[in-house]
Amino acid sequence: MGIPSYFLHIVKRHPAILKKIALLGANVDNFYADCNGIIYNAVYETVMGTKNIDVYEAEIILSVCNKIQTYIEMFQPKEKIIIAFDGVAPVAKLNQQRERRYKSWLTGDLQKRIDKNNATNNANKPNKNSNKNLNTVNQNPDTSAIWNTSSITPGTAFMNKLHTFVTAHFKSNPKVIVSSSCESGEGEHKIFQYIRDFPDAHKNQTTIIYGLDADLIMLCLNHLHISERIFLYRETPEFLKTVDRTLDETCQYFVDIPDLAQSIIKYMNCMHDNCGQVSEKIEFQNEKCRMFDYIFICFMLGNDFMPHFPAVNIRTTGIDTLLEAYRQTIGCKPGEYLICSKGHAVPSDPLPIFEGMGQRGAVSLCMLGTVGSLVYINWTNYKVFVEYLANNEDSLFRQEYKKRDRLQQQQLLHSSNNSKSYPNPETNFATSVEISDIVSEWSNDELPSSIDELNMCPIRYRNKEKQINPFTNNWERRYYETLFHIKMTASECKKICTNYLEGMEWTFKYYSSGCVDWRWSYNYHYPPLLKDLLQFIPDSKCYNFLEVKAPDPIRDVVQLCYVLPRPSLHLLPPKIVDKLLKRCDPESLYTTNHRVNWSFCKFFWECHTEMPHLDLNMLESICSD
């Protein structure tokens, strides 16, 4: 998923990077597809109706294969094709997956109730069951097993069927490597592990990366020093109309990653005052560390592993704020970087990642490589960069509040013009909200008429943000009390800040050379304040917060136990469900009624769900018995 709205920002700021696929001609060597997005597209286009689940799943799988085949025929790659699906993810991503699947179930369940309410009552008559507590789980086997996107998780029967069918479907094509959900690692990271493992093969080849996740842009930029002709493709015809009216929505476009890198590096080097094109071309290999710096600071905008800083919001001026801070502190000093190269060091003890490359059909594509030491984080320079931001943190926070105040006023104006009754913006659930409160608080006798009303909650109800209030003294203390639920002490501050700095290091290494620790995670929903983070950045050019550990991914069945909401537990083997519910307290660990915190979010799907801790060791014990 990556950085929310990043793709929108990039194509609006750099419209010239969108180019027609026809310009590539017959010059594509490799086509590497991160295919999980294709599954979701196939699901949205396949109508279940009265079909049984087996027939429905077969139609989805066939649609996935047909879509992949269409892309292969579109680009006609001459060398290699990688078809990659997500396997088990590092623990750093599990909480995000757990929250996403819960919110997907919740919004789907609420949408069904809204549709039923609107259909039977013409969206005006009260529904007696509208205030039914969402904590009640429907255990009726005829409805609990209705198909939902939680099935698109490694280890489910559906993903196992997909593995079998896709492998067989492309077996006759000697160019194809299939990496299914049976192999550890996220799809996009397995693809770039392959590129890193075969740098000579990619140096002068043209490689097309397909995928919908925004972090693919970052990964492409991060590997230009290996593959200088790497481009990104995703279907965006409707989206393009909002970006540039001169684009032909009937044509297919790709993102020119090398051109994007040129523009970004020139701006970071203070070669011009905006991100427009200039005629002078730079030699990328001489400036690859500048590109690494860009990727590194963008982690502060949030991603699948780390939360964004409220003072640096990509939806407003977050990227501009980071880039200006960089230009003022690092970019204006030739030869100074946040990410520094150690020269031509090579990874130690290389492992064979891909076996059977000369064989026909699908081969293993496992993310089991060791991590090299080609680059390191210059913490001394990062401290200078963060100090600049920290000195402006109060002002940045207040600017963000003013923007959110304006958005809230727009929402309240919309509410007052709408005949539907909305909760008062000062309602109690704005400060301490449980999912069961959300439905019952819309009004006393009816559900919302649209799921959009749920999506707008973070802007409409902002009591937690109002409690923090950066316009009054001691707001920093209230920030931690409100969002972390702690009384901030020196030891707590160190723990949070160190965990965040670990995350910066972990994420950069994950993007650059592989997973240094499959069990590491950031343990909070929000980041520390920049002024606190500054105190714990090492005064060292090269310091490692994390040790490189041997690959230790969890099993897919353990991931399922961790990320599935209770209504989707039927996707687990029955004997595992029995043991799980005997060993765990289902009313606490697998409840469907969680607290949510949407402070500094724009949409409900971005909100943080305060879910009870699940012990991975306990889950592994249950699954191994």
Coordinates of C-alpha atoms in Angstrom, one line a residue, residues 34-578:
D34 CA 3.2 -7.5 -8.3
C35 CA -0.1 -9.3 -8.7
N36 CA -2.1 -8.9 -5.5
G37 CA -3.8 -5.8 -7.0
I38 CA -4.8 -7.9 -9.9
I39 CA -6.7 -10.2 -7.6
Y40 CA -8.6 -7.3 -6.0
N41 CA -9.5 -6.0 -9.5
A42 CA -10.8 -9.5 -10.5
V43 CA -12.9 -9.7 -7.3
Y44 CA -14.5 -6.3 -8.0
E45 CA -15.3 -7.3 -11.5
T46 CA -16.7 -10.7 -10.7
V47 CA -20.3 -10.9 -9.6
M48 CA -21.0 -13.6 -7.0
G49 CA -24.8 -13.6 -7.2
T50 CA -26.2 -17.1 -6.4
K51 CA -23.0 -18.9 -7.3
N52 CA -21.4 -21.2 -4.8
I53 CA -18.0 -20.3 -3.5
D54 CA -16.0 -22.8 -5.6
V55 CA -17.5 -21.5 -8.9
Y56 CA -17.0 -17.9 -7.8
E57 CA -13.4 -18.5 -6.8
A58 CA -12.7 -20.3 -10.1
E59 CA -14.0 -17.3 -12.0
I60 CA -11.8 -14.9 -10.0
I61 CA -8.7 -17.1 -10.6
L62 CA -9.3 -17.4 -14.3
S63 CA -9.8 -13.6 -14.5
V64 CA -6.5 -13.1 -12.7
C65 CA -4.7 -15.4 -15.2
N66 CA -6.3 -13.7 -18.2
K67 CA -5.4 -10.2 -16.9
I68 CA -1.7 -11.3 -16.4
Q69 CA -1.7 -12.8 -19.9
T70 CA -3.1 -9.5 -21.3
Y71 CA -0.2 -7.5 -19.8
I72 CA 2.4 -10.0 -21.0
E73 CA 1.0 -9.7 -24.6
M74 CA 0.9 -5.9 -24.2
F75 CA 4.6 -5.6 -23.4
Q76 CA 5.9 -8.8 -25.1
P77 CA 9.0 -9.1 -22.9
K78 CA 12.0 -10.7 -24.5
E79 CA 13.8 -12.1 -21.5
K80 CA 12.0 -12.7 -18.1
I81 CA 8.5 -12.5 -16.6
I82 CA 7.9 -12.6 -12.9
I83 CA 4.5 -13.2 -11.5
A84 CA 4.7 -12.4 -7.8
F85 CA 2.0 -12.7 -5.1
D86 CA 2.4 -11.7 -1.5
G87 CA 3.6 -14.4 0.8
V88 CA 3.8 -14.0 4.6
A89 CA 4.9 -10.5 5.5
P90 CA 7.5 -9.4 8.1
V91 CA 5.9 -8.9 11.5
A92 CA 6.4 -5.1 11.0
K93 CA 3.4 -5.2 8.6
L94 CA 1.2 -7.6 10.5
N95 CA -0.6 -5.0 12.6
Q96 CA -1.4 -2.9 9.5
Q97 CA -2.8 -6.1 7.8
R98 CA -4.8 -7.0 10.9
E99 CA -6.3 -3.5 11.1
R100 CA -7.0 -3.3 7.3
R101 CA -8.8 -6.7 7.3
Y102 CA -10.9 -5.7 10.3
K103 CA -11.9 -2.4 8.8
S104 CA -12.6 -4.1 5.5
W105 CA -15.0 -6.5 7.3
L106 CA -16.5 -3.7 9.3
T107 CA -17.3 -1.4 6.4
G108 CA -18.5 -4.3 4.3
D109 CA -20.9 -5.4 7.1
L110 CA -22.1 -1.8 7.6
Q111 CA -22.6 -1.3 3.9
K112 CA -24.8 -4.4 3.7
R113 CA -26.9 -3.1 6.6
I114 CA -27.2 0.3 5.0
D115 CA -28.2 -1.2 1.7
K116 CA -30.8 -3.3 3.4
N117 CA -32.1 -0.4 5.4
N118 CA -32.3 1.9 2.4
A119 CA -34.0 -0.7 0.3
T120 CA -36.7 -1.7 2.8
N121 CA -37.3 1.8 4.3
N122 CA -36.6 4.1 1.3
A123 CA -33.7 5.5 3.3
N124 CA -36.2 7.4 5.5
K125 CA -38.0 5.0 7.8
P126 CA -36.5 3.9 11.0
N127 CA -34.9 0.4 11.2
K128 CA -35.5 -1.4 14.5
N129 CA -32.2 -3.2 14.2
S130 CA -30.1 -0.2 13.2
N131 CA -28.5 0.1 16.7
K132 CA -27.6 -3.6 16.9
N133 CA -24.2 -3.9 18.6
L134 CA -21.5 -4.8 16.1
N135 CA -19.9 -7.0 18.7
T136 CA -22.4 -9.6 17.9
V137 CA -20.9 -12.1 15.4
N138 CA -23.1 -14.0 13.1
Q139 CA -22.3 -17.7 13.6
N140 CA -24.8 -18.9 11.1
P141 CA -22.7 -21.2 8.8
D142 CA -24.8 -20.1 5.7
T143 CA -23.7 -16.4 6.2
S144 CA -20.4 -16.6 8.1
A145 CA -18.7 -18.2 5.1
I146 CA -19.8 -15.6 2.5
W147 CA -16.7 -14.7 0.5
N148 CA -14.8 -11.6 1.4
T149 CA -11.3 -10.2 0.6
S150 CA -9.8 -11.7 3.8
S151 CA -9.5 -14.8 1.6
I152 CA -6.7 -12.9 -0.2
T153 CA -4.3 -13.8 2.6
P154 CA -1.4 -16.3 2.4
G155 CA -2.5 -19.7 3.6
T156 CA -6.2 -19.6 2.8
A157 CA -7.7 -22.3 0.6
F158 CA -8.4 -19.7 -2.1
M159 CA -4.7 -18.6 -2.3
N160 CA -3.6 -22.2 -2.4
K161 CA -6.0 -22.8 -5.4
L162 CA -4.6 -19.7 -7.0
H163 CA -1.1 -21.0 -6.6
T164 CA -1.9 -24.3 -8.2
F165 CA -3.8 -22.8 -11.1
V166 CA -1.4 -19.9 -11.9
T167 CA 1.6 -22.2 -11.8
A168 CA -0.1 -24.7 -14.2
H169 CA -1.4 -22.0 -16.4
F170 CA 2.1 -20.5 -17.1
K171 CA 4.1 -23.6 -16.9
S172 CA 4.7 -23.9 -20.6
N173 CA 6.3 -20.4 -20.8
P174 CA 10.0 -20.8 -20.2
K175 CA 10.4 -17.0 -19.5
V176 CA 8.0 -17.1 -16.5
I177 CA 8.9 -17.3 -12.9
V178 CA 5.9 -17.6 -10.5
S179 CA 6.4 -16.7 -6.9
S180 CA 3.1 -17.5 -5.2
S181 CA 1.8 -16.8 -1.7
C182 CA 3.5 -20.0 -0.6
E183 CA 6.9 -18.2 -0.6
S184 CA 7.7 -15.7 2.1
G185 CA 7.9 -12.0 1.4
E186 CA 5.7 -9.3 -0.1
G187 CA 5.4 -9.5 -3.9
E188 CA 7.1 -6.3 -4.7
H189 CA 10.0 -7.0 -2.4
K190 CA 10.5 -10.5 -3.9
I191 CA 10.7 -8.8 -7.3
F192 CA 13.4 -6.3 -6.3
Q193 CA 15.3 -9.0 -4.4
Y194 CA 15.6 -10.7 -7.8
I195 CA 16.8 -7.5 -9.4
R196 CA 19.5 -7.1 -6.7
D197 CA 20.6 -10.7 -7.1
F198 CA 21.1 -10.3 -10.8
P199 CA 22.5 -6.8 -11.3
D200 CA 24.5 -7.5 -14.5
A201 CA 21.4 -8.9 -16.2
H202 CA 19.4 -5.8 -15.5
K203 CA 22.0 -3.1 -16.0
N204 CA 21.2 -2.3 -19.6
Q205 CA 17.8 -4.0 -19.9
T206 CA 14.4 -2.3 -20.0
T207 CA 12.3 -3.6 -17.2
I208 CA 8.6 -2.8 -16.7
I209 CA 7.2 -3.2 -13.1
Y210 CA 3.5 -3.6 -12.8
G211 CA 1.7 -2.9 -9.5
L212 CA -0.8 -0.6 -7.8
D213 CA 1.0 0.1 -4.5
A214 CA 2.5 3.5 -4.2
D215 CA 5.7 2.2 -2.6
L216 CA 6.6 0.6 -6.0
I217 CA 7.6 4.1 -7.1
M218 CA 10.0 4.3 -4.1
L219 CA 11.4 0.8 -4.9
C220 CA 11.9 1.6 -8.5
L221 CA 13.7 4.9 -7.6
N222 CA 15.8 3.0 -5.1
H223 CA 17.1 0.5 -7.7
L224 CA 17.9 2.8 -10.6
H225 CA 21.6 2.4 -9.7
I226 CA 21.2 -1.3 -10.7
S227 CA 18.7 -1.0 -13.5
E228 CA 18.9 2.3 -15.3
R229 CA 15.9 1.6 -17.5
I230 CA 13.2 0.7 -15.1
F231 CA 9.6 1.9 -15.6
L232 CA 6.3 1.5 -13.7
Y233 CA 3.0 0.6 -15.2
R234 CA -0.5 0.7 -13.6
E235 CA -3.9 1.2 -15.1
T236 CA -5.1 4.7 -14.4
P237 CA -7.4 5.9 -17.2
E238 CA -10.1 7.5 -15.0
F239 CA -7.5 8.8 -12.6
L240 CA -5.6 10.5 -15.4
K241 CA -8.5 12.8 -16.3
T242 CA -8.1 14.5 -12.9
V243 CA -4.4 15.0 -13.4
D244 CA -4.0 16.3 -16.9
R245 CA -6.9 17.0 -19.2
T246 CA -4.6 16.9 -22.2
L247 CA -3.9 13.2 -21.7
D248 CA -5.8 10.7 -23.8
E249 CA -7.8 8.5 -21.5
T250 CA -8.1 5.8 -24.3
C251 CA -4.3 5.3 -24.2
Q252 CA -2.1 3.4 -21.7
Y253 CA 0.6 5.2 -19.9
F254 CA 3.7 4.3 -17.9
V255 CA 5.7 6.2 -15.3
D256 CA 9.2 7.2 -16.5
I257 CA 11.1 6.5 -13.3
P258 CA 14.5 7.8 -14.7
D259 CA 12.9 11.1 -15.6
L260 CA 11.3 11.4 -12.2
A261 CA 14.6 10.7 -10.5
Q262 CA 16.3 13.5 -12.6
S263 CA 13.8 16.0 -11.5
I264 CA 13.8 15.1 -7.8
I265 CA 17.6 15.1 -7.6
K266 CA 18.0 18.4 -9.3
Y267 CA 15.6 20.0 -6.8
M268 CA 17.3 18.3 -3.8
N269 CA 20.7 19.6 -5.2
C270 CA 19.3 23.1 -5.2
M271 CA 19.7 23.3 -9.0
H272 CA 16.3 25.0 -9.4
D273 CA 13.5 26.4 -7.3
N274 CA 10.8 24.0 -8.2
C275 CA 10.4 20.5 -9.5
G276 CA 10.0 21.5 -13.1
Q277 CA 12.3 20.1 -15.9
V278 CA 15.6 21.7 -16.7
S279 CA 17.7 21.0 -19.7
E280 CA 20.9 19.9 -17.9
K281 CA 21.1 16.2 -17.4
I282 CA 22.8 14.7 -14.4
E283 CA 24.7 11.5 -14.2
F284 CA 22.6 9.3 -11.9
Q285 CA 25.4 7.0 -10.7
N286 CA 27.2 10.0 -9.3
E287 CA 24.0 11.1 -7.4
K288 CA 22.5 7.8 -6.3
C289 CA 22.9 8.8 -2.6
R290 CA 20.7 11.9 -3.2
M291 CA 18.0 9.6 -4.4
F292 CA 18.5 7.4 -1.4
D293 CA 18.1 10.5 0.8
Y294 CA 14.8 11.3 -0.9
I295 CA 13.4 7.8 -0.2
F296 CA 14.7 7.9 3.4
I297 CA 13.0 11.2 4.3
C298 CA 9.8 10.2 2.7
F299 CA 9.5 7.4 5.3
M300 CA 8.5 10.2 7.6
L301 CA 5.3 10.7 5.6
G302 CA 4.2 7.2 6.8
N303 CA 4.0 3.8 5.1
D304 CA 3.0 0.3 5.8
F305 CA 5.4 0.0 8.7
M306 CA 5.6 3.5 10.2
P307 CA 3.1 6.3 11.0
H308 CA 3.3 9.8 9.6
F309 CA 4.3 12.8 11.6
P310 CA 1.1 14.9 12.1
A311 CA 3.2 18.0 11.4
V312 CA 4.3 16.6 8.1
N313 CA 1.2 15.5 6.2
I314 CA 1.5 14.4 2.5
R315 CA -2.1 15.5 1.9
T316 CA -1.2 19.1 2.5
T317 CA 2.4 20.2 2.1
G318 CA 4.3 17.3 3.7
I319 CA 6.7 16.5 0.9
D320 CA 7.4 20.2 0.2
T321 CA 8.2 20.7 3.9
L322 CA 10.6 17.8 4.0
L323 CA 12.3 18.8 0.8
E324 CA 12.7 22.4 1.9
A325 CA 14.2 21.2 5.2
Y326 CA 16.6 19.0 3.2
R327 CA 17.6 21.8 0.8
Q328 CA 18.3 24.1 3.7
T329 CA 20.4 21.6 5.7
I330 CA 21.9 18.9 3.4
G331 CA 21.2 19.7 -0.3
C332 CA 23.0 23.0 -0.2
K333 CA 26.3 21.3 0.9
P334 CA 27.9 19.4 -2.0
G335 CA 29.0 15.9 -1.1
E336 CA 26.8 15.7 2.0
Y337 CA 24.1 13.0 2.3
L338 CA 21.9 11.3 4.8
I339 CA 22.6 7.9 3.1
C340 CA 26.3 7.4 2.3
S341 CA 27.9 4.8 0.1
K342 CA 30.7 2.5 1.4
G343 CA 32.0 2.0 -2.1
H344 CA 31.8 -1.4 -3.8
A345 CA 31.4 -3.6 -0.8
V346 CA 29.5 -6.8 -1.5
P347 CA 27.1 -8.9 0.7
S348 CA 28.8 -11.5 2.7
D349 CA 27.9 -15.2 2.5
P350 CA 25.6 -14.9 -0.5
L351 CA 22.8 -17.5 -0.6
P352 CA 21.2 -18.9 -3.8
I353 CA 17.9 -17.1 -4.0
F354 CA 16.6 -18.4 -7.3
E355 CA 17.0 -21.9 -8.3
G356 CA 16.2 -23.5 -11.6
M357 CA 16.5 -20.3 -13.7
G358 CA 17.2 -22.3 -16.8
Q359 CA 14.3 -24.7 -16.3
R360 CA 10.9 -24.4 -17.8
G361 CA 7.9 -23.3 -15.8
A362 CA 7.6 -21.9 -12.3
V363 CA 10.6 -21.8 -10.0
S364 CA 11.3 -20.8 -6.4
L365 CA 11.5 -17.1 -5.7
C366 CA 12.2 -16.9 -2.0
M367 CA 13.2 -13.8 0.0
L368 CA 16.0 -15.5 1.8
G369 CA 19.0 -13.4 0.8
T370 CA 21.5 -11.9 3.2
V371 CA 21.8 -8.2 3.6
G372 CA 24.8 -6.4 2.3
S373 CA 26.5 -3.2 3.6
L374 CA 26.7 -1.1 0.5
V375 CA 25.3 2.0 2.3
Y376 CA 24.8 3.4 5.8
I377 CA 22.8 6.1 7.5
N378 CA 24.7 9.2 8.4
W379 CA 22.9 9.9 11.6
T380 CA 24.9 13.1 12.2
N381 CA 23.4 14.6 9.1
Y382 CA 20.0 13.2 9.9
K383 CA 20.2 15.0 13.2
V384 CA 20.9 18.3 11.5
F385 CA 17.9 17.7 9.2
V386 CA 15.5 16.7 12.0
E387 CA 16.7 19.7 14.1
Y388 CA 15.5 22.1 11.3
L389 CA 12.1 20.4 11.3
A390 CA 11.9 20.3 15.1
N391 CA 12.6 24.1 15.3
N392 CA 9.5 24.6 13.1
E393 CA 7.3 21.9 14.7
D394 CA 5.1 24.2 16.6
S395 CA 4.4 26.3 13.5
L396 CA 3.9 23.2 11.3
F397 CA 1.4 21.7 13.8
R398 CA -0.6 25.0 14.0
Q399 CA -0.7 25.3 10.2
E400 CA -2.0 21.7 10.0
Y401 CA -4.7 22.5 12.6
K402 CA -5.9 25.5 10.6
K403 CA -6.2 23.4 7.5
R404 CA -8.1 20.7 9.3
D405 CA -10.3 23.3 10.9
R406 CA -11.3 24.5 7.4
L407 CA -12.0 21.0 6.3
Q408 CA -14.2 20.4 9.4
Q409 CA -16.2 23.6 8.7
Q410 CA -16.8 22.4 5.2
Q411 CA -18.0 19.1 6.5
L412 CA -20.3 20.7 9.1
L413 CA -21.7 23.0 6.4
H414 CA -22.4 20.0 4.3
S415 CA -24.1 18.3 7.3
S416 CA -26.3 21.3 8.0
N417 CA -27.5 21.3 4.3
N418 CA -28.3 17.7 4.4
S419 CA -31.7 16.6 5.6
K420 CA -30.2 13.6 7.5
S421 CA -29.5 14.0 11.2
Y422 CA -25.8 13.8 12.2
P423 CA -24.3 13.5 15.6
N424 CA -23.2 16.7 17.2
P425 CA -19.5 17.3 16.5
E426 CA -18.9 17.4 20.2
T427 CA -20.5 14.0 20.8
N428 CA -18.8 11.8 23.4
F429 CA -17.6 9.2 20.9
A430 CA -15.4 11.9 19.3
T431 CA -13.0 11.5 22.2
S432 CA -13.4 7.8 23.0
V433 CA -15.0 5.9 20.3
E434 CA -15.9 2.2 20.1
I435 CA -17.1 0.7 16.9
S436 CA -20.5 -0.2 18.4
D437 CA -20.9 3.6 19.2
I438 CA -20.5 4.7 15.6
V439 CA -23.7 3.2 14.3
S440 CA -25.8 4.0 17.3
E441 CA -24.7 7.6 17.5
W442 CA -25.7 8.6 13.9
S443 CA -29.2 9.2 15.2
N444 CA -31.5 7.4 17.6
D445 CA -33.5 5.6 15.0
E446 CA -31.6 5.1 11.7
L447 CA -28.4 4.1 10.1
P448 CA -26.4 6.5 7.9
S449 CA -27.6 6.6 4.3
S450 CA -24.1 6.2 2.9
I451 CA -20.8 4.6 4.0
D452 CA -19.3 8.0 3.0
E453 CA -20.6 9.4 6.3
L454 CA -18.4 6.9 8.2
N455 CA -15.4 7.8 6.0
M456 CA -15.8 11.5 7.0
C457 CA -15.7 10.9 10.7
P458 CA -12.0 11.8 11.2
I459 CA -12.6 15.4 9.9
R460 CA -16.1 15.9 11.4
Y461 CA -15.3 14.7 15.0
R462 CA -12.0 16.0 16.3
N463 CA -12.2 16.2 20.0
K464 CA -8.9 14.4 20.6
E465 CA -7.1 16.9 18.4
K466 CA -8.9 19.7 20.2
Q467 CA -7.6 18.3 23.5
I468 CA -4.0 18.4 22.3
N469 CA -4.4 22.0 21.0
P470 CA -0.9 23.2 19.9
F471 CA -2.0 26.8 20.4
T472 CA -1.8 26.6 24.2
N473 CA 1.0 25.7 26.6
N474 CA 2.0 22.1 27.4
W475 CA 0.5 20.7 24.3
E476 CA 3.4 18.3 23.9
R477 CA 2.4 16.6 27.2
R478 CA -1.2 16.3 26.0
Y479 CA 0.0 14.8 22.7
Y480 CA 1.4 11.8 24.5
E481 CA -1.3 11.5 27.0
T482 CA -4.0 11.6 24.4
L483 CA -2.5 9.5 21.6
F484 CA -0.2 7.1 23.5
H485 CA -2.3 6.9 26.7
I486 CA 0.8 7.4 28.9
K487 CA 2.3 10.0 31.3
M488 CA 5.5 10.8 29.4
T489 CA 8.7 10.1 31.3
A490 CA 12.3 10.1 30.2
S491 CA 12.4 6.3 29.9
E492 CA 9.1 6.2 28.0
C493 CA 10.3 9.0 25.6
K494 CA 13.6 7.1 25.0
K495 CA 11.7 3.9 24.3
I496 CA 9.3 5.5 21.8
C497 CA 12.0 7.5 20.0
T498 CA 14.5 4.6 19.8
N499 CA 11.7 2.4 18.4
Y500 CA 11.0 5.0 15.7
L501 CA 14.7 5.4 14.8
E502 CA 14.9 1.6 14.5
G503 CA 12.0 1.8 12.1
M504 CA 13.8 4.3 9.9
E505 CA 16.8 2.0 9.7
W506 CA 14.7 -1.2 9.3
T507 CA 12.5 0.3 6.5
F508 CA 15.5 1.7 4.5
K509 CA 17.3 -1.6 4.7
Y510 CA 14.1 -3.5 3.8
Y511 CA 13.7 -1.3 0.7
S512 CA 17.4 -1.5 -0.2
S513 CA 18.8 -4.9 0.5
G514 CA 16.3 -7.1 2.3
C515 CA 14.7 -7.8 5.7
V516 CA 17.2 -7.5 8.5
D517 CA 14.8 -8.8 11.1
W518 CA 11.5 -10.6 10.3
R519 CA 10.2 -10.1 13.8
W520 CA 10.8 -6.4 14.4
S521 CA 7.9 -3.9 14.5
Y522 CA 7.1 -0.3 15.4
N523 CA 4.9 -0.6 18.5
Y524 CA 2.8 2.6 18.4
H525 CA 0.1 4.2 16.3
Y526 CA 1.8 7.6 16.3
P527 CA 5.4 8.9 16.1
P528 CA 7.2 10.8 18.8
L529 CA 7.4 14.6 18.5
L530 CA 10.3 15.7 16.3
K531 CA 11.7 17.8 19.2
D532 CA 11.9 14.6 21.3
L533 CA 13.2 12.4 18.5
L534 CA 16.1 14.8 18.0
Q535 CA 17.4 14.0 21.5
F536 CA 18.0 10.3 20.7
I537 CA 19.5 10.5 17.2
P538 CA 23.1 9.3 17.5
D539 CA 26.0 11.7 17.1
S540 CA 27.6 9.2 14.7
K541 CA 28.0 8.9 11.0
C542 CA 27.4 5.1 11.1
Y543 CA 25.4 3.4 13.9
N544 CA 23.2 0.4 13.7
F545 CA 20.1 0.2 15.9
L546 CA 19.3 -3.3 14.7
E547 CA 21.3 -6.5 14.3
V548 CA 21.0 -8.5 11.1
K549 CA 19.2 -11.7 12.0
A550 CA 18.8 -14.9 10.1
P551 CA 15.5 -15.0 8.1
D552 CA 12.7 -16.2 10.4
P553 CA 9.4 -15.6 8.7
I554 CA 6.3 -16.8 10.5
R555 CA 4.1 -19.6 9.0
D556 CA 1.2 -18.6 6.9
V557 CA -1.3 -20.2 9.3
V558 CA 0.1 -18.1 12.1
Q559 CA -0.3 -15.0 10.0
L560 CA -3.9 -15.9 9.4
C561 CA -4.5 -16.4 13.2
Y562 CA -3.0 -12.9 13.7
V563 CA -4.6 -10.8 11.0
L564 CA -8.1 -12.3 10.5
P565 CA -11.1 -10.7 12.2
R566 CA -13.4 -13.1 14.1
P567 CA -16.0 -13.3 11.3
S568 CA -13.3 -14.6 9.0
L569 CA -11.9 -17.2 11.3
H570 CA -13.7 -19.9 9.2
L571 CA -10.8 -19.4 6.7
L572 CA -8.6 -21.2 9.1
P573 CA -8.5 -25.0 9.4
P574 CA -11.3 -26.0 11.8
K575 CA -9.0 -27.7 14.3
I576 CA -6.9 -24.5 14.5
V577 CA -10.0 -22.5 15.2
D578 CA -11.0 -24.8 18.0

